[in-house]
Structures are given as C-alpha cells and as structure tokens.
mmCIF file of C-alpha atoms in Angstrom:
data_model
loop_
_atom_site.group_PDB
_atom_site.id
_atom_site.type_symbol
_atom_site.label_atom_id
_atom_site.label_comp_id
_atom_site.label_asym_id
_atom_site.label_seq_id
_atom_site.Cartn_x
_atom_site.Cartn_y
_atom_site.Cartn_z
ATOM 1 C CA MET A 283 -8.849 -21.148 79.637
ATOM 2 C CA ASN A 284 -10.868 -19.444 82.757
ATOM 3 C CA ILE A 285 -14.050 -17.485 81.600
ATOM 4 C CA PRO A 286 -13.631 -14.112 83.012
ATOM 5 C CA LYS A 287 -16.406 -12.940 86.107
ATOM 6 C CA THR A 288 -15.485 -9.514 86.439
ATOM 7 C CA LYS A 289 -14.653 -6.520 84.424
ATOM 8 C CA GLU A 290 -11.083 -6.552 85.647
ATOM 9 C CA GLU A 291 -10.531 -10.285 84.624
ATOM 10 C CA CYS A 292 -12.259 -9.475 81.439
ATOM 11 C CA PHE A 293 -9.983 -6.810 80.343
ATOM 12 C CA ALA A 294 -6.936 -8.496 81.544
ATOM 13 C CA THR A 295 -7.921 -11.520 79.332
ATOM 14 C CA LEU A 296 -8.714 -9.229 76.469
ATOM 15 C CA ASP A 297 -5.190 -6.942 76.861
ATOM 16 C CA GLU A 298 -3.013 -10.269 76.936
ATOM 17 C CA MET A 299 -5.148 -11.574 73.806
ATOM 18 C CA LEU A 300 -5.046 -8.767 71.631
ATOM 19 C CA SER A 301 -1.688 -7.138 69.889
ATOM 20 C CA ASP A 302 -1.404 -3.323 70.471
ATOM 21 C CA GLU A 303 -2.327 -3.013 66.734
ATOM 22 C CA ASP A 304 -5.605 -4.682 67.508
ATOM 23 C CA LYS A 305 -6.193 -2.554 70.559
ATOM 24 C CA GLN A 306 -5.574 0.616 68.352
ATOM 25 C CA ALA A 307 -7.872 -0.860 65.729
ATOM 26 C CA ILE A 308 -10.345 -1.016 68.248
ATOM 27 C CA ILE A 309 -10.164 2.728 69.873
ATOM 28 C CA GLU A 310 -10.358 3.971 66.037
ATOM 29 C CA MET A 311 -13.483 1.978 65.243
ATOM 30 C CA ASP A 312 -16.565 4.001 64.917
ATOM 31 C CA ASP A 313 -18.664 0.917 66.109
ATOM 32 C CA VAL A 314 -17.357 -2.265 67.687
ATOM 33 C CA PHE A 315 -20.543 -4.203 66.163
ATOM 34 C CA LYS A 316 -18.138 -4.630 63.151
ATOM 35 C CA LEU A 317 -16.356 -7.229 65.469
ATOM 36 C CA HIS A 318 -19.573 -9.045 65.905
ATOM 37 C CA PHE A 319 -18.524 -12.176 63.589
ATOM 38 C CA THR A 320 -14.712 -12.090 64.715
ATOM 39 C CA LEU A 321 -13.830 -11.189 68.187
ATOM 40 C CA GLY A 322 -17.427 -10.951 69.146
ATOM 41 C CA MET A 323 -18.247 -14.475 67.957
ATOM 42 C CA TRP A 324 -14.979 -15.679 69.962
ATOM 43 C CA ILE A 325 -16.241 -14.097 73.174
ATOM 44 C CA ARG A 326 -19.499 -15.518 72.494
ATOM 45 C CA ASN A 327 -18.451 -19.080 71.991
ATOM 46 C CA ASN A 328 -15.991 -18.966 74.843
ATOM 47 C CA TRP A 329 -17.306 -16.971 77.598
ATOM 48 C CA ILE A 330 -20.990 -16.224 76.978
ATOM 49 C CA TYR A 331 -22.377 -19.731 75.900
ATOM 50 C CA LYS A 332 -19.990 -21.595 78.387
ATOM 51 C CA GLN A 333 -21.799 -20.327 81.337
ATOM 52 C CA SER A 334 -25.154 -19.786 82.750
ATOM 53 C CA ASP A 335 -27.485 -16.749 82.018
ATOM 54 C CA GLU A 336 -26.897 -15.436 85.555
ATOM 55 C CA GLU A 337 -23.143 -15.692 85.200
ATOM 56 C CA SER A 338 -23.122 -13.875 81.941
ATOM 57 C CA ARG A 339 -25.519 -11.009 83.316
ATOM 58 C CA ALA A 340 -23.314 -10.632 86.629
ATOM 59 C CA LEU A 341 -20.308 -10.268 84.093
ATOM 60 C CA ILE A 342 -22.245 -7.546 82.133
ATOM 61 C CA LYS A 343 -23.330 -5.826 85.410
ATOM 62 C CA SER A 344 -19.785 -6.110 86.428
ATOM 63 C CA LEU A 345 -18.857 -3.980 83.454
ATOM 64 C CA GLY A 346 -20.874 -1.247 85.067
ATOM 65 C CA GLU A 347 -24.032 -2.026 83.192
ATOM 66 C CA GLU A 348 -26.861 -1.129 85.403
ATOM 67 C CA ASP A 349 -29.880 -0.844 82.992
ATOM 68 C CA GLU A 350 -31.778 -3.876 83.720
ATOM 69 C CA GLU A 351 -33.165 -4.081 80.368
ATOM 70 C CA LYS A 352 -29.884 -4.817 78.894
ATOM 71 C CA LEU A 353 -29.268 -7.460 81.499
ATOM 72 C CA PHE A 354 -32.134 -9.410 79.733
ATOM 73 C CA TYR A 355 -30.730 -8.694 75.903
ATOM 74 C CA HIS A 356 -30.035 -11.755 73.827
ATOM 75 C CA PRO A 357 -26.614 -13.392 74.530
ATOM 76 C CA ASP A 358 -25.534 -12.318 71.275
ATOM 77 C CA ASP A 359 -25.550 -8.737 72.142
ATOM 78 C CA TYR A 360 -23.399 -9.359 75.387
ATOM 79 C CA SER A 361 -20.192 -9.374 73.258
ATOM 80 C CA THR A 362 -20.964 -6.187 71.959
ATOM 81 C CA ILE A 363 -21.703 -4.721 75.341
ATOM 82 C CA ILE A 364 -18.263 -6.213 76.820
ATOM 83 C CA LEU A 365 -16.364 -4.878 73.613
ATOM 84 C CA GLU A 366 -17.781 -1.191 73.831
ATOM 85 C CA ALA A 367 -16.978 -1.359 77.658
ATOM 86 C CA TYR A 368 -13.353 -2.512 76.521
ATOM 87 C CA LYS A 369 -13.278 0.404 74.063
ATOM 88 C CA LYS A 370 -13.857 2.797 76.804
ATOM 89 C CA HIS A 371 -11.338 1.127 79.000
ATOM 90 C CA LEU A 372 -8.702 1.473 76.309
ATOM 91 C CA MET A 373 -9.375 5.161 75.623
ATOM 92 C CA SER A 374 -9.147 6.029 79.212
ATOM 93 C CA LYS A 375 -5.419 4.705 78.952
ATOM 94 C CA ILE A 376 -4.670 6.929 76.099
#
C-alpha cells in the first residue's frame, strides 16, 4: 500500500477503503476523535509512523493546515487532523 502524500491521495484512499455507511457515520459524528482507537489508529500505524516527520507534516500541510503549531503536534494528533479534514471533504459532497 502506498502512503498518501497529498490531500487528494489521502481522500481517494479513504474513499476507496470505507463503505458508504462508514462515510455517513463520519459525517454524522460530532467528534471524529471517537475514531482515535479504530480508523485513527490504522491511519497512524499505516501512514504516519511509516514515514518521516517531514513527510507527515507535508501531508498535514496539504490538507490545508497552515497553523505552524499544529504541524509540530504529536504524531498521534495527526490522525484526528486527517479525519477532521476528511469529514469536511465528505460534507462538501452532500
């Protein structure tokens, strides 16, 4: 599996992986942090921890995250940032 390097690759991979029911559940979720130990853990283990800090930060930045402070959060936080951006992406398609 390729690790996504851009927002487009990230969203395309999640779109392919998740069922329509999963996507709807994310849209309806009040806080995507609820996915921290499920999908969030999968993202961390398969994307974040398998690349350098610089590559992880580049992915977060490609999601539109310009807050320099967030680019230096703990890598555990990156999955929540990714899932928040993905939720916005899904909601924009409604």
